[in-house]
Short mmCIF file of C-alpha atoms and ligand atoms in Angstrom, two decimals:
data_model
loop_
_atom_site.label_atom_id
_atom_site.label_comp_id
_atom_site.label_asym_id
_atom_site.label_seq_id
_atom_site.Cartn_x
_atom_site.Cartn_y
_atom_site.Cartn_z
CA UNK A 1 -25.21 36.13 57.30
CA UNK A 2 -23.35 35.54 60.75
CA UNK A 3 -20.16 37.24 60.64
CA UNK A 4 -17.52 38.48 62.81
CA UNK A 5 -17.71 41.91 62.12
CA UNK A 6 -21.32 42.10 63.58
CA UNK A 7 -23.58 41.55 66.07
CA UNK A 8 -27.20 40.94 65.68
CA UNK A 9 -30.13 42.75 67.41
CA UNK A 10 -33.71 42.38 66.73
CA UNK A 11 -32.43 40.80 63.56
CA UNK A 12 -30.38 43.56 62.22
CA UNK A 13 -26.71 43.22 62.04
CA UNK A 14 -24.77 46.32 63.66
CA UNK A 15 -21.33 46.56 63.46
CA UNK A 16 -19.50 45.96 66.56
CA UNK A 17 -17.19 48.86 65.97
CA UNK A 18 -19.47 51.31 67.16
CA UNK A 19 -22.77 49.06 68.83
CA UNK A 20 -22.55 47.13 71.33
CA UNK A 21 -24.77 45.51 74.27
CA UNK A 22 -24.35 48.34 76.34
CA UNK A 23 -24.86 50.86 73.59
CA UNK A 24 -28.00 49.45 72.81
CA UNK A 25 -28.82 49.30 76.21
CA UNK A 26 -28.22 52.99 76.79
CA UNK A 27 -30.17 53.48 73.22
CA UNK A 28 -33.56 51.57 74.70
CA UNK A 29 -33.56 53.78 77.84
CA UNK A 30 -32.64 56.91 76.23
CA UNK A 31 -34.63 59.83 77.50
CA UNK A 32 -36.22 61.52 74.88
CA UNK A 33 -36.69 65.17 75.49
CA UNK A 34 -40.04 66.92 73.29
CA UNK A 35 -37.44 69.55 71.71
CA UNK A 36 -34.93 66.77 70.45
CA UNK A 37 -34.67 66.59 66.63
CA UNK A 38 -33.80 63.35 65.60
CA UNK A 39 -32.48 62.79 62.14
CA UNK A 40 -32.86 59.25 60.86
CA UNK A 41 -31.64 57.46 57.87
CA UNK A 42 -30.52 54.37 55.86
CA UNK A 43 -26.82 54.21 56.52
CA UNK A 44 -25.39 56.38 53.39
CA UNK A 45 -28.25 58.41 52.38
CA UNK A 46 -26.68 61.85 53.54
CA UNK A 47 -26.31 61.22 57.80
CA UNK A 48 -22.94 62.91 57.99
CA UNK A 49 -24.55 65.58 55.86
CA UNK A 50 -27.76 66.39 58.67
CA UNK A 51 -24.61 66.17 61.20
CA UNK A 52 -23.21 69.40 59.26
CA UNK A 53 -26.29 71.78 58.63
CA UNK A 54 -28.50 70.81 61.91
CA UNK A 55 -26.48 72.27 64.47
CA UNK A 56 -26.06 75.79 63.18
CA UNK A 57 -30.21 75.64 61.90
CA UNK A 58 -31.04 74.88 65.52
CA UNK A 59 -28.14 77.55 67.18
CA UNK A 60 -28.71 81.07 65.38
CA UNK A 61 -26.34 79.82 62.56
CA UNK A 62 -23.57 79.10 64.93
CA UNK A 63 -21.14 76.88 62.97
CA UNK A 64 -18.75 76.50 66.10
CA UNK A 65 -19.77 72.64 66.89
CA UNK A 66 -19.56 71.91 63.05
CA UNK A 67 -15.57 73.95 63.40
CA UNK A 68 -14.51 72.25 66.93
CA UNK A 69 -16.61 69.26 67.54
CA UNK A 70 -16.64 65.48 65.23
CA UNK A 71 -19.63 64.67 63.41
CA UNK A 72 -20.03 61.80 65.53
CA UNK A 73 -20.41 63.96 69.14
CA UNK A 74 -21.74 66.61 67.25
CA UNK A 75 -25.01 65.09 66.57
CA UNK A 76 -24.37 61.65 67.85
CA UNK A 77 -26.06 58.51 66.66
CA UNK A 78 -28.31 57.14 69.51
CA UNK A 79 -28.12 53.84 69.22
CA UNK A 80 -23.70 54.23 69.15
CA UNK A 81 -21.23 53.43 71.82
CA UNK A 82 -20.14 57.61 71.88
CA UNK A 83 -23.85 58.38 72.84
CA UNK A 84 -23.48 57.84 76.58
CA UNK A 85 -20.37 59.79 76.79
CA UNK A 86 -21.94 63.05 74.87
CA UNK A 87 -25.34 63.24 75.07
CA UNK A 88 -24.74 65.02 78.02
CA UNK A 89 -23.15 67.83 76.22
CA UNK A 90 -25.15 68.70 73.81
CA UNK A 91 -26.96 71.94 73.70
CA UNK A 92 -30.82 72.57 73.87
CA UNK A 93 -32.30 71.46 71.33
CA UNK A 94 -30.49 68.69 71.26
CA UNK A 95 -29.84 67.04 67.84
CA UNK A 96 -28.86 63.43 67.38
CA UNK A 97 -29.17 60.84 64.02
CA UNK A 98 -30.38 57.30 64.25
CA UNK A 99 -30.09 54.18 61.64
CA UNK A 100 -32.96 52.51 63.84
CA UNK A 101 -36.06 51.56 62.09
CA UNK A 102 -39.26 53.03 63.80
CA UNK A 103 -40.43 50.55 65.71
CA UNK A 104 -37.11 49.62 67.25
CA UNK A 105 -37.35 53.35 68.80
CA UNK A 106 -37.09 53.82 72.58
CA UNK A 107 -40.53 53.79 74.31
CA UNK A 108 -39.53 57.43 75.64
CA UNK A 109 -39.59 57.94 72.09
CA UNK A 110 -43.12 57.50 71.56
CA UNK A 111 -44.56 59.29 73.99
CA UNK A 112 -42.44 62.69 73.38
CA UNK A 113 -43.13 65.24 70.98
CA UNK A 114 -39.47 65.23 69.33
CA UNK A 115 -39.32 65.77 65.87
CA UNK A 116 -38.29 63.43 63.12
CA UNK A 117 -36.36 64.64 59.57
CA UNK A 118 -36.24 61.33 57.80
CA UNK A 119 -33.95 61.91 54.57
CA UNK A 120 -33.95 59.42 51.72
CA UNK A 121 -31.70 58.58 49.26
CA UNK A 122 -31.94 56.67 45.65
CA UNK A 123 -31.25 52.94 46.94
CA UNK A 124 -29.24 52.62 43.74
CA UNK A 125 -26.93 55.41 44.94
CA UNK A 126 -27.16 54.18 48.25
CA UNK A 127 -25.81 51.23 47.75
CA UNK A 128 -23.18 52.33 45.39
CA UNK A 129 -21.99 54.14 48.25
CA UNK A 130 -22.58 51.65 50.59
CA UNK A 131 -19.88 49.18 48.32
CA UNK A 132 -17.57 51.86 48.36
CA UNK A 133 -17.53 52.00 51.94
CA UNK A 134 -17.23 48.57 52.66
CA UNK A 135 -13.70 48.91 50.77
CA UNK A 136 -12.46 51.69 53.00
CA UNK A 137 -14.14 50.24 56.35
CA UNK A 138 -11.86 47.53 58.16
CA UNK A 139 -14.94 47.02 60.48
CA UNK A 140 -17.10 45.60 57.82
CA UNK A 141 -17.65 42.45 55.54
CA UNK A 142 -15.13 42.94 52.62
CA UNK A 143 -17.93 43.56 50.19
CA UNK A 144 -17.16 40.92 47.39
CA UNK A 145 -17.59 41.83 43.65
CA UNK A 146 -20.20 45.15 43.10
CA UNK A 147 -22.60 42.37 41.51
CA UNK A 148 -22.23 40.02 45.04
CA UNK A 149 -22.83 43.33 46.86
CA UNK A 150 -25.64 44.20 45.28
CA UNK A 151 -27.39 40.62 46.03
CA UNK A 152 -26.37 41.00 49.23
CA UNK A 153 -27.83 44.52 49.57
CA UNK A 154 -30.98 43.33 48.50
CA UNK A 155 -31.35 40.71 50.28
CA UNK A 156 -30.97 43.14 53.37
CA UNK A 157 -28.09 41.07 54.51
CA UNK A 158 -25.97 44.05 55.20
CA UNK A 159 -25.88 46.15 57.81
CA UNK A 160 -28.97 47.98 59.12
CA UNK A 161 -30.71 45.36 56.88
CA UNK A 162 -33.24 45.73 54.14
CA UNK A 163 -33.48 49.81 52.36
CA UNK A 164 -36.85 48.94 51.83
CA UNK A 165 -37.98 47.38 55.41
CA UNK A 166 -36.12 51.11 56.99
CA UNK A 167 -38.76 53.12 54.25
CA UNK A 168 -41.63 51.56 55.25
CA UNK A 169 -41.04 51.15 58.70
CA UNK A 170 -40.96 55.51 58.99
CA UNK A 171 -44.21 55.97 57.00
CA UNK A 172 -45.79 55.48 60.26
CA UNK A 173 -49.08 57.51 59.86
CA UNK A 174 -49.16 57.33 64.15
CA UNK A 175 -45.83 60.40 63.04
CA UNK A 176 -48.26 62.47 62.04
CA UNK A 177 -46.84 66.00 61.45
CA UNK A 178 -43.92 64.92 63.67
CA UNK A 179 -42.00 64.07 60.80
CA UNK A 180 -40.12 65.85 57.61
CA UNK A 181 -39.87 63.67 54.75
CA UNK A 182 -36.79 65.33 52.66
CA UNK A 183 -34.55 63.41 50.12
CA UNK A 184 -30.86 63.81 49.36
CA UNK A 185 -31.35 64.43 46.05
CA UNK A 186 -33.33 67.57 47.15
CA UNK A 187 -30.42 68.59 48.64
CA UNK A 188 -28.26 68.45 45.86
CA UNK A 189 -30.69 70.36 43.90
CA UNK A 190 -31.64 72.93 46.03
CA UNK A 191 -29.80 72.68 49.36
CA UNK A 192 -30.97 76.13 50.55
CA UNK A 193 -34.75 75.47 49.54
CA UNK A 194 -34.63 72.01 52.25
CA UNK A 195 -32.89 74.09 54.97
CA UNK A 196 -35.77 76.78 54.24
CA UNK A 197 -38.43 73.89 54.80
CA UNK A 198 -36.31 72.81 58.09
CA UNK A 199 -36.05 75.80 59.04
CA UNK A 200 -40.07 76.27 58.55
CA UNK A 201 -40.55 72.38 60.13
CA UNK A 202 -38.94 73.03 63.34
CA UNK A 203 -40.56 76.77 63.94
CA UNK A 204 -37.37 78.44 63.77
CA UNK A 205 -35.95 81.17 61.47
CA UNK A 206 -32.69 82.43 60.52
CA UNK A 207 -31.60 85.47 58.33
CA UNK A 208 -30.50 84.98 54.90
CA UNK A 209 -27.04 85.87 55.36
CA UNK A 210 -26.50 83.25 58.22
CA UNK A 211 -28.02 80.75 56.07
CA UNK A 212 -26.10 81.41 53.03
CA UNK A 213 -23.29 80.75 55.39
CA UNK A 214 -25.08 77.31 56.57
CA UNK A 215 -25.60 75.94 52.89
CA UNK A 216 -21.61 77.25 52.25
CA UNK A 217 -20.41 75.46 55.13
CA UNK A 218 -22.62 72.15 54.18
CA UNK A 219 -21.28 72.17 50.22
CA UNK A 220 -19.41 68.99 49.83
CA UNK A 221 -16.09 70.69 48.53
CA UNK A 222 -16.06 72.64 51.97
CA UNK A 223 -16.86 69.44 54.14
CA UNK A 224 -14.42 67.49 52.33
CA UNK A 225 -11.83 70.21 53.71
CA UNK A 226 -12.85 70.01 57.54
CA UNK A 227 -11.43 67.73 59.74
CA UNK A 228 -14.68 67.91 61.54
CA UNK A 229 -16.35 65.90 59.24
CA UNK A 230 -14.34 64.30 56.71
CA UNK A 231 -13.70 61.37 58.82
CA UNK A 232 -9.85 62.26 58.29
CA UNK A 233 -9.64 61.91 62.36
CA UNK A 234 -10.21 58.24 61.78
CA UNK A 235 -6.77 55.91 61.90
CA UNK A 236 -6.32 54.62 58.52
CA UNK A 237 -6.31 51.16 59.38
CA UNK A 238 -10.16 51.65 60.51
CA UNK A 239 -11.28 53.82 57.52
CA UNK A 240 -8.94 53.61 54.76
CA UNK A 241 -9.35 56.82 53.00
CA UNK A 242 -6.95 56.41 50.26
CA UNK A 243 -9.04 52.97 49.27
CA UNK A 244 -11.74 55.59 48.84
CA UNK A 245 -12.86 58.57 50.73
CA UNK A 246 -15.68 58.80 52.89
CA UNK A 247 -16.76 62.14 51.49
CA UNK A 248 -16.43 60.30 47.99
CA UNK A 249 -18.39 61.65 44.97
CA UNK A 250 -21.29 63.30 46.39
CA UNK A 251 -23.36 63.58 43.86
CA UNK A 252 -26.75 62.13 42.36
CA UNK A 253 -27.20 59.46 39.86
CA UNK A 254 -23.30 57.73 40.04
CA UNK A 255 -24.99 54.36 40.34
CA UNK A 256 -25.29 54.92 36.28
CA UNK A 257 -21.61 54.08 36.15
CA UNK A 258 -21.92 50.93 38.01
CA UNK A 259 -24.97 49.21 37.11
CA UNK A 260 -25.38 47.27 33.95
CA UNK A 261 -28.81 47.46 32.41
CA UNK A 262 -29.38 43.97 33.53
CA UNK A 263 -28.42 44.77 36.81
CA UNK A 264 -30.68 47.74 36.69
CA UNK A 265 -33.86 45.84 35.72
CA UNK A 266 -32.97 43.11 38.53
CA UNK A 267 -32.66 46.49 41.58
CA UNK A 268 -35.56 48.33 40.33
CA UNK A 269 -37.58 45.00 40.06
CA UNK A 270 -36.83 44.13 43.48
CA UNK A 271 -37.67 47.56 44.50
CA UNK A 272 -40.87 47.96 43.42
CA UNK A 273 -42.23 44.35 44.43
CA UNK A 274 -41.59 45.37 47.92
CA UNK A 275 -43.02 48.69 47.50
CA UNK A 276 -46.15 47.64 45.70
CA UNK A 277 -48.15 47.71 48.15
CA UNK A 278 -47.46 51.28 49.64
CA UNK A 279 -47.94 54.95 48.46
CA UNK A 280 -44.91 55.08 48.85
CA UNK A 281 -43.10 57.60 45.80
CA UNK A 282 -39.60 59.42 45.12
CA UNK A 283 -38.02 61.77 42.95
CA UNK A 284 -36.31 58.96 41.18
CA UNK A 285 -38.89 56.58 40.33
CA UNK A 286 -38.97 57.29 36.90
CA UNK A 287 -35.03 56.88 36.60
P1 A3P B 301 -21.08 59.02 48.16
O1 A3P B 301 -20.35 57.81 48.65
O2 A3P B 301 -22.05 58.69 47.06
O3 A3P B 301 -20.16 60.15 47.79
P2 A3P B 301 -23.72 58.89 55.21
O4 A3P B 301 -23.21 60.14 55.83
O5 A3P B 301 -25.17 58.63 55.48
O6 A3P B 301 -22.85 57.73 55.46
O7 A3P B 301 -23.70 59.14 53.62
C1 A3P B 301 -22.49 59.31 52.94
C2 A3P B 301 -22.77 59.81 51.55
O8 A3P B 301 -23.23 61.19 51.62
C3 A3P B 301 -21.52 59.81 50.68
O9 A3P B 301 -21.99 59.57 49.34
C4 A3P B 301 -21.04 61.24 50.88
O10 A3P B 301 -20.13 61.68 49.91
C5 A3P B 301 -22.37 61.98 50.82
N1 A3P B 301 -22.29 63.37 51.33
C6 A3P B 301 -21.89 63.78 52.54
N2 A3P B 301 -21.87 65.13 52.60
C7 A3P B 301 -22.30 65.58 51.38
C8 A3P B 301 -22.49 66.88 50.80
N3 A3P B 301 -22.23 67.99 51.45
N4 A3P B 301 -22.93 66.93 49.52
C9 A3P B 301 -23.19 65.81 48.83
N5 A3P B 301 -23.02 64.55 49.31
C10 A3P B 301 -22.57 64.45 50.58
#
């Protein structure tokens, strides 16, 4: 598990291109504000996504940020070395995305009212995606064979750990009605109908010709075309995008051309063993 490429905290392996001790640091004495909205996800479940649609769904349908301003200090993660030197900026209601598992939130966390839009994504998918990216990211462990990856990403020995430990951990019933539970594959199917019940979560509204213009900007033919958020800002010999883009196919349902039905019995075993136990249920359980 120990590798270069990471470093460990609270037994989850960050990598040390973007986390590091005084990033966490800044992270566990962040001052959570009641009117932040804090997106948080598995790493590859639709983050860069949230970074595109929150901004203008929070500012009148102002898409200036998502024009002038990188995903990343856009709606910055908290727990990543660019948080201290943005946060700052960032208009009221702030917006900001997190990888963290619940209770590795910061105390100031707990206490505020800030609301939570957790978005899932089909693990399968997920960590399709997740291989993919390990191919075109120098700063991570070259991800072996899909098959090794897979083991790998099941074991939770990859980064942000187990997909299943990060579920669980945000059912938190203490949330209460803090927290939106959407998925990405609701997005894909209806990506106007989830901003509507954002929208609707977060008390605000917007009129139906600025949010036409928020689902146009957030379709993934017009992110792959801003510079904004297509990661394109990024030297190649960090993320490689002719290896494979980071905007690659996003759609639903592409792990169908990588798993073989063995494969496929092994995940979704796996899966549901360390589910079992919860209420747990998604769109694609019957996949
Ligand atoms: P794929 O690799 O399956 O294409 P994250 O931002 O959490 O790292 O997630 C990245 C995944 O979200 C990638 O999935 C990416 O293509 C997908 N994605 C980003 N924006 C999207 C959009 N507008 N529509 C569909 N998928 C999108």
């Amino acid at each position: 598990m120990r590798s270069v490429n990471y470093i460990e905290y609270h037994g989850l392996m960050l990598p040390k291109e973007s986390h590091n001790a005084d990033s966490l640091q800044y992270f566990e004495k962040l001052s959570v504000m009641d009117n932040d909205v804090i997106v948080i996800t598995y790493p590859k479940s639709g983050t860069t996504w949230m970074q595109e649609i929150l901004p203008p769904l929070l500012h009148g349908g102002d898409l200036t940020t998502v024009q002038t301003i990188p995903n990343w200090d856009r709606v910055p993660w908290m727990e990543e070395t660019r948080a201290s030197l943005v946060m700052d900026k960032l208009h009221s209601p702030r917006a900001m995305v997190s990888h963290m598992p619940y209770h590795l939130m910061p105390p100031t966390f707990f206490t505020s009212k800030a609301k939570v839009i957790y978005v899932a994504r089909n693990p399968k998918d997920v960590s399709v995606s997740s291989f993919h990216f390990h191919k075109m990211a120098s700063f991570l462990d070259d991800p072996g064979s899909f098959e090794e990856f897979i083991d790998k990403f099941l074991a939770g020995n990859v980064f942000f750990g187990k997909w299943t430990d990060h579920v669980k951990s945000w059912r938190n019933p203490d949330l209460g009605d803090r927290i939106l539970y959407i998925t990405y594959e609701e997005m894909i199917q209806d990506l106007r109908g989830v901003l509507e019940r954002i929208l609707n979560f977060l008390g605000r509204q917007l009129s139906s010709e600025a949010l036409d213009c928020v689902v146009n900007n957030g379709m993934f033919k017009n992110m792959k075309t801003n510079s904004m958020s297509n990661y394109s800002l990024v030297p190649e010999d960090i993320m490689n995008s002719k290896t494979s883009p980071f905007l690659r196919k996003g759609i639903a349902g592409d792990w169908k051309n990588h798993f073989s039905a063995e494969l496929n019995a092994k995940f979704t075993a796996v899966i549901q063993e360390e589910l079992k136990d919860t209420n747990i249920k998604f769109p694609w359980d019957e996949e």
